[in-house]
Amino acid sequence: MEKKNINNVKLGKDVKIFDFVNLYGCSIDDNSKIGTFVEIQKNASVGKNTKISSHTFICEGVHIGDNVFIGHNVTFINDKYPRSANPDGTMQTEADWAVVETFIKNGASVGSSSTILCGVTVGENAIVGAGAVVTKDVPANTVVAGVPAKVIKKL
């Protein structure tokens, strides 16, 4: 089946992409899987052996490492103060804002329906519980959960 809505994507070897995705200007490394109804925007990257579950939104400036699990319906945010219009009433464009990058390090897991705010780093092998809202960095080998996400335990 021909994949539509996949434009200017750097794909690694043996990447599996399910139907109904919107991928553009991003990179996806070897052996990764992209679930259905996933959007990955320009200048985002997905490492090797990473699974992105269905209904997830990965915006510009999000960098996901190797061996990462992203649950269903995870949302990333790349703007600290989003606005639709400028003070003069004109609609904002890309020129009116700056991307704030987010990093999900190797081996991390992000539970379903979590929201990851911009500028955050989720450390290696860290786990984000389902439904968490991550507002600050998560240390490596740490479990966080809740709204806002707090450390539950060290692994």
PDB file of C-alpha atoms in Angstrom:
ATOM      1  CA  MET A   1       0.000   0.000   0.000  1.00  0.00           C
ATOM      2  CA  GLU A   2       1.286   3.418  -0.878  1.00  0.00           C
ATOM      3  CA  LYS A   3       1.922   5.623   2.140  1.00  0.00           C
ATOM      4  CA  LYS A   4       0.477   9.098   1.798  1.00  0.00           C
ATOM      5  CA  ASN A   5       1.331  12.102   3.908  1.00  0.00           C
ATOM      6  CA  ILE A   6       4.986  11.092   4.184  1.00  0.00           C
ATOM      7  CA  ASN A   7       7.058  13.921   2.750  1.00  0.00           C
ATOM      8  CA  ASN A   8      10.762  14.650   2.919  1.00  0.00           C
ATOM      9  CA  VAL A   9      11.374  12.045   5.640  1.00  0.00           C
ATOM     10  CA  LYS A  10      14.767  10.430   6.184  1.00  0.00           C
ATOM     11  CA  LEU A  11      13.917   6.804   6.863  1.00  0.00           C
ATOM     12  CA  GLY A  12      16.345   4.240   8.265  1.00  0.00           C
ATOM     13  CA  LYS A  13      16.393   0.573   7.446  1.00  0.00           C
ATOM     14  CA  ASP A  14      13.365  -1.597   8.275  1.00  0.00           C
ATOM     15  CA  VAL A  15      11.211   1.216   9.639  1.00  0.00           C
ATOM     16  CA  LYS A  16       7.565   0.139   9.957  1.00  0.00           C
ATOM     17  CA  ILE A  17       4.924   2.831   9.432  1.00  0.00           C
ATOM     18  CA  PHE A  18       1.240   2.116   9.875  1.00  0.00           C
ATOM     19  CA  ASP A  19      -1.512   3.875   7.919  1.00  0.00           C
ATOM     20  CA  PHE A  20      -2.966   7.328   8.494  1.00  0.00           C
ATOM     21  CA  VAL A  21       0.209   9.116   9.538  1.00  0.00           C
ATOM     22  CA  ASN A  22       1.440  12.614   8.778  1.00  0.00           C
ATOM     23  CA  LEU A  23       5.239  12.723   8.632  1.00  0.00           C
ATOM     24  CA  TYR A  24       7.252  15.555   7.123  1.00  0.00           C
ATOM     25  CA  GLY A  25      10.790  16.892   7.297  1.00  0.00           C
ATOM     26  CA  CYS A  26      11.766  14.515  10.105  1.00  0.00           C
ATOM     27  CA  SER A  27      14.088  11.540  10.491  1.00  0.00           C
ATOM     28  CA  ILE A  28      13.273   8.043  11.735  1.00  0.00           C
ATOM     29  CA  ASP A  29      16.150   5.647  12.336  1.00  0.00           C
ATOM     30  CA  ASP A  30      16.488   1.885  11.813  1.00  0.00           C
ATOM     31  CA  ASN A  31      13.929  -0.650  13.046  1.00  0.00           C
ATOM     32  CA  SER A  32      11.561   1.897  14.548  1.00  0.00           C
ATOM     33  CA  LYS A  33       7.773   1.585  14.429  1.00  0.00           C
ATOM     34  CA  ILE A  34       5.333   4.431  13.902  1.00  0.00           C
ATOM     35  CA  GLY A  35       1.713   3.732  14.853  1.00  0.00           C
ATOM     36  CA  THR A  36      -1.414   4.865  13.121  1.00  0.00           C
ATOM     37  CA  PHE A  37      -2.647   8.466  13.491  1.00  0.00           C
ATOM     38  CA  VAL A  38       0.819   9.742  14.429  1.00  0.00           C
ATOM     39  CA  GLU A  39       2.163  13.118  13.317  1.00  0.00           C
ATOM     40  CA  ILE A  40       5.886  13.858  13.322  1.00  0.00           C
ATOM     41  CA  GLN A  41       6.828  17.359  12.228  1.00  0.00           C
ATOM     42  CA  LYS A  42       9.876  18.824  10.567  1.00  0.00           C
ATOM     43  CA  ASN A  43      13.181  18.849  12.441  1.00  0.00           C
ATOM     44  CA  ALA A  44      12.022  16.131  14.834  1.00  0.00           C
ATOM     45  CA  SER A  45      14.019  12.930  15.109  1.00  0.00           C
ATOM     46  CA  VAL A  46      13.315   9.370  16.212  1.00  0.00           C
ATOM     47  CA  GLY A  47      16.190   7.015  17.057  1.00  0.00           C
ATOM     48  CA  LYS A  48      16.722   3.321  16.417  1.00  0.00           C
ATOM     49  CA  ASN A  49      14.449   0.571  17.751  1.00  0.00           C
ATOM     50  CA  THR A  50      11.937   3.111  19.003  1.00  0.00           C
ATOM     51  CA  LYS A  51       8.194   2.555  19.143  1.00  0.00           C
ATOM     52  CA  ILE A  52       5.781   5.453  18.709  1.00  0.00           C
ATOM     53  CA  SER A  53       2.249   4.307  19.572  1.00  0.00           C
ATOM     54  CA  SER A  54      -0.912   5.502  17.862  1.00  0.00           C
ATOM     55  CA  HIS A  55      -2.419   8.987  18.201  1.00  0.00           C
ATOM     56  CA  THR A  56       0.847  10.614  19.274  1.00  0.00           C
ATOM     57  CA  PHE A  57       1.935  14.110  18.269  1.00  0.00           C
ATOM     58  CA  ILE A  58       5.668  14.820  17.953  1.00  0.00           C
ATOM     59  CA  CYS A  59       6.269  18.440  17.090  1.00  0.00           C
ATOM     60  CA  GLU A  60       9.226  20.274  15.663  1.00  0.00           C
ATOM     61  CA  GLY A  61      12.265  20.256  17.947  1.00  0.00           C
ATOM     62  CA  VAL A  62      11.554  16.957  19.688  1.00  0.00           C
ATOM     63  CA  HIS A  63      14.459  14.491  19.652  1.00  0.00           C
ATOM     64  CA  ILE A  64      13.750  10.928  20.690  1.00  0.00           C
ATOM     65  CA  GLY A  65      16.673   8.562  21.269  1.00  0.00           C
ATOM     66  CA  ASP A  66      17.221   4.861  20.672  1.00  0.00           C
ATOM     67  CA  ASN A  67      15.173   2.081  22.277  1.00  0.00           C
ATOM     68  CA  VAL A  68      12.483   4.486  23.467  1.00  0.00           C
ATOM     69  CA  PHE A  69       8.825   3.602  24.023  1.00  0.00           C
ATOM     70  CA  ILE A  70       6.239   6.334  23.464  1.00  0.00           C
ATOM     71  CA  GLY A  71       2.719   5.286  24.512  1.00  0.00           C
ATOM     72  CA  HIS A  72      -0.585   6.140  22.874  1.00  0.00           C
ATOM     73  CA  ASN A  73      -1.770   9.736  22.664  1.00  0.00           C
ATOM     74  CA  VAL A  74       1.428  11.352  23.935  1.00  0.00           C
ATOM     75  CA  THR A  75       1.673  15.066  23.182  1.00  0.00           C
ATOM     76  CA  PHE A  76       4.820  17.149  22.974  1.00  0.00           C
ATOM     77  CA  ILE A  77       4.794  20.946  23.131  1.00  0.00           C
ATOM     78  CA  ASN A  78       7.469  23.165  21.575  1.00  0.00           C
ATOM     79  CA  ASP A  79       6.328  26.656  22.537  1.00  0.00           C
ATOM     80  CA  LYS A  80       6.333  28.063  26.085  1.00  0.00           C
ATOM     81  CA  TYR A  81       3.901  30.885  25.394  1.00  0.00           C
ATOM     82  CA  PRO A  82       1.773  29.957  22.376  1.00  0.00           C
ATOM     83  CA  ARG A  83      -0.371  32.685  20.846  1.00  0.00           C
ATOM     84  CA  SER A  84      -2.405  32.738  17.674  1.00  0.00           C
ATOM     85  CA  ALA A  85      -2.016  36.438  17.024  1.00  0.00           C
ATOM     86  CA  ASN A  86       0.510  39.208  17.592  1.00  0.00           C
ATOM     87  CA  PRO A  87      -0.326  42.262  19.754  1.00  0.00           C
ATOM     88  CA  ASP A  88      -1.288  44.125  16.564  1.00  0.00           C
ATOM     89  CA  GLY A  89      -3.890  41.459  15.740  1.00  0.00           C
ATOM     90  CA  THR A  90      -2.043  39.851  12.839  1.00  0.00           C
ATOM     91  CA  MET A  91      -1.838  36.092  12.796  1.00  0.00           C
ATOM     92  CA  GLN A  92       1.445  34.698  14.041  1.00  0.00           C
ATOM     93  CA  THR A  93       3.694  32.857  11.637  1.00  0.00           C
ATOM     94  CA  GLU A  94       6.767  30.688  12.135  1.00  0.00           C
ATOM     95  CA  ALA A  95       8.828  33.896  12.183  1.00  0.00           C
ATOM     96  CA  ASP A  96       7.048  35.007  15.374  1.00  0.00           C
ATOM     97  CA  TRP A  97       8.185  32.168  17.620  1.00  0.00           C
ATOM     98  CA  ALA A  98      11.210  30.066  18.472  1.00  0.00           C
ATOM     99  CA  VAL A  99      11.219  26.313  18.896  1.00  0.00           C
ATOM    100  CA  VAL A 100      12.197  25.106  22.363  1.00  0.00           C
ATOM    101  CA  GLU A 101      13.757  21.667  21.968  1.00  0.00           C
ATOM    102  CA  THR A 102      12.859  18.582  23.993  1.00  0.00           C
ATOM    103  CA  PHE A 103      14.948  15.434  24.417  1.00  0.00           C
ATOM    104  CA  ILE A 104      13.885  11.897  25.271  1.00  0.00           C
ATOM    105  CA  LYS A 105      17.074   9.963  25.982  1.00  0.00           C
ATOM    106  CA  ASN A 106      17.892   6.359  25.102  1.00  0.00           C
ATOM    107  CA  GLY A 107      15.854   3.650  26.764  1.00  0.00           C
ATOM    108  CA  ALA A 108      13.210   5.972  28.230  1.00  0.00           C
ATOM    109  CA  SER A 109       9.482   5.145  28.291  1.00  0.00           C
ATOM    110  CA  VAL A 110       6.664   7.676  28.154  1.00  0.00           C
ATOM    111  CA  GLY A 111       3.238   6.409  29.247  1.00  0.00           C
ATOM    112  CA  SER A 112       0.032   6.885  27.307  1.00  0.00           C
ATOM    113  CA  SER A 113      -1.688  10.267  27.362  1.00  0.00           C
ATOM    114  CA  SER A 114       1.309  12.044  28.849  1.00  0.00           C
ATOM    115  CA  THR A 115       2.116  15.619  27.951  1.00  0.00           C
ATOM    116  CA  ILE A 116       5.760  16.679  27.710  1.00  0.00           C
ATOM    117  CA  LEU A 117       6.331  20.421  27.884  1.00  0.00           C
ATOM    118  CA  CYS A 118       9.063  22.058  25.833  1.00  0.00           C
ATOM    119  CA  GLY A 119      12.623  22.411  27.065  1.00  0.00           C
ATOM    120  CA  VAL A 120      12.468  19.186  29.045  1.00  0.00           C
ATOM    121  CA  THR A 121      14.944  16.290  28.969  1.00  0.00           C
ATOM    122  CA  VAL A 122      13.715  12.846  29.977  1.00  0.00           C
ATOM    123  CA  GLY A 123      16.863  10.992  31.032  1.00  0.00           C
ATOM    124  CA  GLU A 124      18.144   7.587  29.950  1.00  0.00           C
ATOM    125  CA  ASN A 125      15.957   4.680  31.036  1.00  0.00           C
ATOM    126  CA  ALA A 126      13.542   7.001  32.842  1.00  0.00           C
ATOM    127  CA  ILE A 127       9.836   6.133  32.954  1.00  0.00           C
ATOM    128  CA  VAL A 128       7.023   8.673  32.708  1.00  0.00           C
ATOM    129  CA  GLY A 129       3.747   7.326  34.098  1.00  0.00           C
ATOM    130  CA  ALA A 130       0.565   7.378  32.037  1.00  0.00           C
ATOM    131  CA  GLY A 131      -1.242  10.693  32.080  1.00  0.00           C
ATOM    132  CA  ALA A 132       1.683  12.626  33.549  1.00  0.00           C
ATOM    133  CA  VAL A 133       2.397  16.223  32.680  1.00  0.00           C
ATOM    134  CA  VAL A 134       6.181  16.624  32.597  1.00  0.00           C
ATOM    135  CA  THR A 135       7.147  20.232  33.308  1.00  0.00           C
ATOM    136  CA  LYS A 136      10.837  19.794  34.188  1.00  0.00           C
ATOM    137  CA  ASP A 137      13.751  17.455  33.508  1.00  0.00           C
ATOM    138  CA  VAL A 138      13.449  13.818  34.542  1.00  0.00           C
ATOM    139  CA  PRO A 139      16.742  12.335  35.803  1.00  0.00           C
ATOM    140  CA  ALA A 140      18.053   9.116  34.276  1.00  0.00           C
ATOM    141  CA  ASN A 141      16.778   5.860  35.782  1.00  0.00           C
ATOM    142  CA  THR A 142      13.877   7.587  37.545  1.00  0.00           C
ATOM    143  CA  VAL A 143      10.109   6.991  37.535  1.00  0.00           C
ATOM    144  CA  VAL A 144       7.858  10.070  37.515  1.00  0.00           C
ATOM    145  CA  ALA A 145       4.070  10.347  37.518  1.00  0.00           C
ATOM    146  CA  GLY A 146       1.279  12.811  38.196  1.00  0.00           C
ATOM    147  CA  VAL A 147       0.302  16.356  37.297  1.00  0.00           C
ATOM    148  CA  PRO A 148       2.775  17.918  37.416  1.00  0.00           C
ATOM    149  CA  ALA A 149       5.041  14.869  37.240  1.00  0.00           C
ATOM    150  CA  LYS A 150       6.995  14.141  40.429  1.00  0.00           C
ATOM    151  CA  VAL A 151       9.642  11.568  41.204  1.00  0.00           C
ATOM    152  CA  ILE A 152       8.068   8.318  42.422  1.00  0.00           C
ATOM    153  CA  LYS A 153      11.237   6.232  42.681  1.00  0.00           C
ATOM    154  CA  LYS A 154      14.738   5.599  41.405  1.00  0.00           C
ATOM    155  CA  LEU A 155      15.327   2.499  39.312  1.00  0.00           C
TER     156      LEU A 155
END
